[in-house]
Coordinates of C-alpha atoms in Angstrom, one line a residue:
Chain A
X1490 CA 121.3 99.8 126.0
X1491 CA 117.5 100.2 126.1
X1492 CA 115.8 97.1 127.6
X1493 CA 112.0 96.7 128.0
X1494 CA 111.0 93.5 129.6
X1495 CA 107.3 92.3 129.8
X1496 CA 105.8 89.8 132.2
X1497 CA 102.5 88.7 133.6
X1498 CA 101.0 87.3 130.7
X1499 CA 98.9 84.2 130.8
X1500 CA 95.9 82.3 130.1
X1501 CA 92.6 83.9 131.5
X1502 CA 89.0 83.4 131.2
X1503 CA 86.5 85.7 129.7
X1504 CA 85.4 88.5 132.2
X1505 CA 88.4 87.9 134.0
X1506 CA 91.5 90.3 134.9
X1507 CA 95.2 90.3 134.3
X1508 CA 98.0 93.1 135.2
X1509 CA 101.1 93.4 132.7
X1510 CA 104.2 94.8 133.9
X1511 CA 107.1 96.2 131.6
X1512 CA 110.4 96.8 133.5
X1513 CA 112.6 99.6 131.8
X1514 CA 116.1 100.3 131.7
X1515 CA 118.6 102.2 129.6
X1516 CA 117.0 105.3 129.3
X1517 CA 115.3 108.0 131.6
X1518 CA 111.9 106.4 132.2
X1519 CA 110.6 109.1 134.2
X1520 CA 110.7 111.4 131.3
X1521 CA 109.5 108.9 128.5
X1522 CA 106.3 108.4 127.1
X1523 CA 105.3 104.7 127.3
X1524 CA 102.8 102.7 125.1
X1525 CA 101.3 99.3 125.0
X1526 CA 100.7 97.7 121.4
X1527 CA 99.3 94.3 121.0
X1528 CA 99.2 91.7 118.0
X1529 CA 96.6 89.1 117.8
X1530 CA 97.7 85.8 116.6
X1531 CA 98.5 86.1 112.7
X1532 CA 97.3 89.6 112.8
X1533 CA 98.9 93.2 112.4
X1534 CA 99.8 95.8 114.9
X1535 CA 97.1 97.4 117.2
X1536 CA 98.0 100.6 119.4
X1537 CA 96.6 99.8 122.9
X1538 CA 97.2 102.9 124.9
X1539 CA 100.0 105.3 126.1
X1540 CA 101.0 107.3 129.2
X1541 CA 103.0 110.5 129.1
X1542 CA 105.5 111.4 131.5
X1543 CA 104.4 113.3 134.6
X1544 CA 106.4 116.5 133.4
X1545 CA 104.1 116.3 130.3
X1546 CA 100.8 115.9 132.3
X1547 CA 100.8 112.1 132.8
X1548 CA 98.0 112.0 130.3
X1549 CA 96.5 108.5 129.4
X1550 CA 95.0 107.7 126.0
X1551 CA 93.5 104.7 125.0
X1552 CA 92.2 103.1 121.8
X1553 CA 88.6 102.6 121.5
X1554 CA 88.4 98.5 122.0
X1555 CA 89.8 98.9 125.3
X1556 CA 88.8 102.4 126.9
X1557 CA 87.0 101.9 130.0
X1558 CA 88.2 98.1 130.3
X1559 CA 92.2 98.6 130.6
X1560 CA 94.3 101.0 132.7
X1561 CA 97.9 102.2 132.0
X1562 CA 99.8 103.4 135.0
X1563 CA 103.6 103.9 135.8
X1564 CA 105.8 103.6 138.7
X1565 CA 108.8 106.0 138.0
X1566 CA 110.5 104.9 141.2
X1567 CA 110.6 101.2 139.8
X1568 CA 111.2 102.2 136.1
X1569 CA 108.1 100.2 135.5
X1570 CA 105.0 100.3 133.2
X1571 CA 101.7 98.5 134.1
X1572 CA 98.7 97.6 132.0
X1573 CA 95.7 96.5 134.2
X1574 CA 93.2 94.5 132.0
X1575 CA 89.7 93.9 133.3
X1576 CA 86.5 92.4 131.7
X1577 CA 88.8 90.6 129.2
X1578 CA 87.2 89.4 125.8
X1579 CA 88.2 86.5 123.6
X1580 CA 89.3 89.3 121.2
X1581 CA 91.8 90.5 123.6
X1582 CA 94.0 87.7 123.1
X1583 CA 97.3 88.8 121.5
X1584 CA 100.8 89.4 122.5
X1585 CA 101.2 92.7 124.3
X1586 CA 104.3 94.8 123.7
X1587 CA 105.4 97.8 125.8
X1588 CA 107.2 100.4 123.7
X1589 CA 108.8 103.9 124.1
X1590 CA 109.3 107.0 122.0
X1591 CA 112.8 107.8 122.7
X1592 CA 112.6 111.3 121.7
X1593 CA 110.2 112.0 124.4
X1594 CA 113.0 111.4 127.1
X1595 CA 114.4 114.6 125.8
X1596 CA 111.5 116.6 125.1
X1597 CA 111.1 116.1 121.4
X1598 CA 108.6 113.5 120.8
X1599 CA 109.0 111.6 117.6
X1600 CA 105.3 110.3 117.6
X1601 CA 106.8 106.6 116.8
X1602 CA 108.0 104.0 118.6
X1603 CA 111.6 103.5 118.9
X1604 CA 112.0 100.6 121.3
X1605 CA 109.8 97.5 122.1
X1606 CA 110.1 94.7 124.4
X1607 CA 109.9 90.9 123.5
X1608 CA 106.1 90.9 124.4
X1609 CA 104.1 88.8 126.6
X1610 CA 101.2 86.7 125.4
X1611 CA 97.6 87.1 126.9
X1612 CA 95.2 84.3 126.1
X1613 CA 91.5 84.8 126.8
X1614 CA 89.7 81.4 126.7
X1615 CA 87.3 79.5 128.7
Chain B
X431 CA 89.2 108.1 112.6
X432 CA 92.2 108.1 110.3
X433 CA 92.6 104.7 108.3
X434 CA 95.8 103.5 106.9
X435 CA 96.0 101.4 104.0
X436 CA 98.9 99.7 102.9
X437 CA 99.7 98.5 99.2
X438 CA 100.3 95.7 98.1
X439 CA 99.4 93.3 100.7
X440 CA 102.4 91.0 99.5
X441 CA 105.2 92.0 97.4
X442 CA 107.8 89.5 95.7
X443 CA 111.0 90.7 94.8
X444 CA 114.4 89.3 94.0
X445 CA 117.5 89.9 96.2
X446 CA 119.5 92.7 94.8
X447 CA 116.4 94.6 93.6
X448 CA 114.4 97.4 94.6
X449 CA 111.2 97.4 96.8
X450 CA 108.7 100.0 97.0
X451 CA 105.9 99.7 99.5
X452 CA 103.0 102.2 99.8
X453 CA 101.0 103.6 102.6
X454 CA 97.9 105.9 102.1
X455 CA 96.0 107.8 105.0
X456 CA 92.4 108.6 104.9
X457 CA 93.2 112.2 105.6
X458 CA 96.2 114.1 106.0
X459 CA 98.7 113.1 108.8
X460 CA 101.2 115.6 107.8
X461 CA 104.7 114.0 108.2
X462 CA 103.7 112.0 111.4
X463 CA 104.2 108.7 109.5
X464 CA 106.7 105.9 110.6
X465 CA 107.6 102.4 109.1
X466 CA 108.5 99.3 111.2
X467 CA 109.9 96.1 110.0
X468 CA 108.7 92.9 111.8
X469 CA 110.1 89.3 111.4
X470 CA 108.3 86.1 112.4
X471 CA 108.6 85.7 116.5
X472 CA 110.3 89.2 116.7
X473 CA 109.1 92.6 118.1
X474 CA 108.8 95.5 115.4
X475 CA 112.0 97.7 114.6
X476 CA 111.5 101.1 113.9
X477 CA 113.0 102.0 110.6
X478 CA 111.7 105.3 109.6
X479 CA 110.1 108.3 111.6
X480 CA 108.9 111.8 110.7
X481 CA 108.2 110.2 107.1
X482 CA 112.0 110.3 106.0
X483 CA 114.1 110.3 108.9
X484 CA 116.0 107.1 109.5
X485 CA 116.0 105.6 113.3
X486 CA 119.3 105.1 114.8
X487 CA 121.3 102.2 113.1
X488 CA 118.9 101.8 110.2
X489 CA 121.0 101.0 107.0
X490 CA 120.9 103.6 104.2
X491 CA 119.2 101.5 101.7
X492 CA 115.9 102.2 103.7
X493 CA 114.4 105.5 102.7
X494 CA 110.9 106.9 103.3
X495 CA 109.2 109.9 101.5
X496 CA 105.9 111.3 101.2
X497 CA 103.7 113.7 103.1
X498 CA 100.1 114.3 103.6
X499 CA 98.3 111.2 102.7
X500 CA 100.7 109.5 100.5
X501 CA 103.9 107.8 101.7
X502 CA 106.5 105.4 100.3
X503 CA 109.0 103.1 101.8
X504 CA 111.8 102.0 99.5
X505 CA 114.5 99.6 100.0
X506 CA 117.1 99.6 97.5
X507 CA 119.5 96.4 96.8
X508 CA 117.6 94.1 99.0
X509 CA 119.3 91.7 101.1
X510 CA 118.1 88.4 102.4
X511 CA 117.5 89.8 106.1
X512 CA 115.0 92.6 104.6
X513 CA 112.2 90.1 103.7
X514 CA 109.7 90.5 106.4
X515 CA 106.4 92.6 107.1
X516 CA 106.4 96.2 107.1
X517 CA 103.9 98.2 108.7
X518 CA 103.3 102.0 108.5
X519 CA 102.0 104.0 111.4
X520 CA 100.5 107.6 111.8
X521 CA 99.9 109.6 115.0
X522 CA 96.8 111.8 115.4
X523 CA 96.9 114.7 117.7
X524 CA 93.3 114.5 118.4
X525 CA 92.1 112.3 119.6
X526 CA 95.6 111.1 120.4
X527 CA 96.4 107.7 119.1
X528 CA 98.5 105.7 117.0
X529 CA 97.2 103.7 113.9
X530 CA 98.9 101.1 112.1
X531 CA 98.4 100.0 108.6
X532 CA 97.6 96.4 108.1
X533 CA 101.3 95.6 106.8
X534 CA 102.8 94.5 103.5
X535 CA 104.5 91.1 103.4
X536 CA 108.0 91.4 101.5
X537 CA 108.5 88.0 100.2
X538 CA 111.6 86.5 98.0
X539 CA 110.7 86.1 94.4

């Protein structure tokens, strides 16, 4: 069974930093493309960024609102995905989900997000 | 940047009836279109990918169609558990990014 468990959310002041983690199990993590998606309170879904598997180049791509402030990384030895968030703004307040493209684990990305964690809440406020 | 527009914003349908949700892309996205269902307090659930392929475990009453810029999610014989918010999502090859529509709330009539 695929499981994604996010942690690290909390209250942070504007301009501050936070690191989120996502522990993965139930699939071949090192082969998977992993994404972060966020959802502001009462709003829709917003893709934050993605990291490909090392075998696919380990490429990192980001949405424009977070580029230069957020960094995605992965530790395949720990089956863990990270999101380092710096220079946080009030508009970054959201539930942050990690997710994966199941097809990427066997070399056929579906370009969709099959599995999601339960999310972790980040609140940026003074 | 590709913009995904969903309509209507809210759709009221009676249980047992059919619901048709629309998603329009500002430019062609081929068939890299997915649909998700989200219930309050829960993470989204993938329903459809590749515009028309049901994800694992998704009931046959959910179907997707379309290509290019116009896509449709159809839910036949609505069950009580189907009332939720639905999002479409496209994948752009360059620059690489996923873009979601703003969502359609499917409510009980």
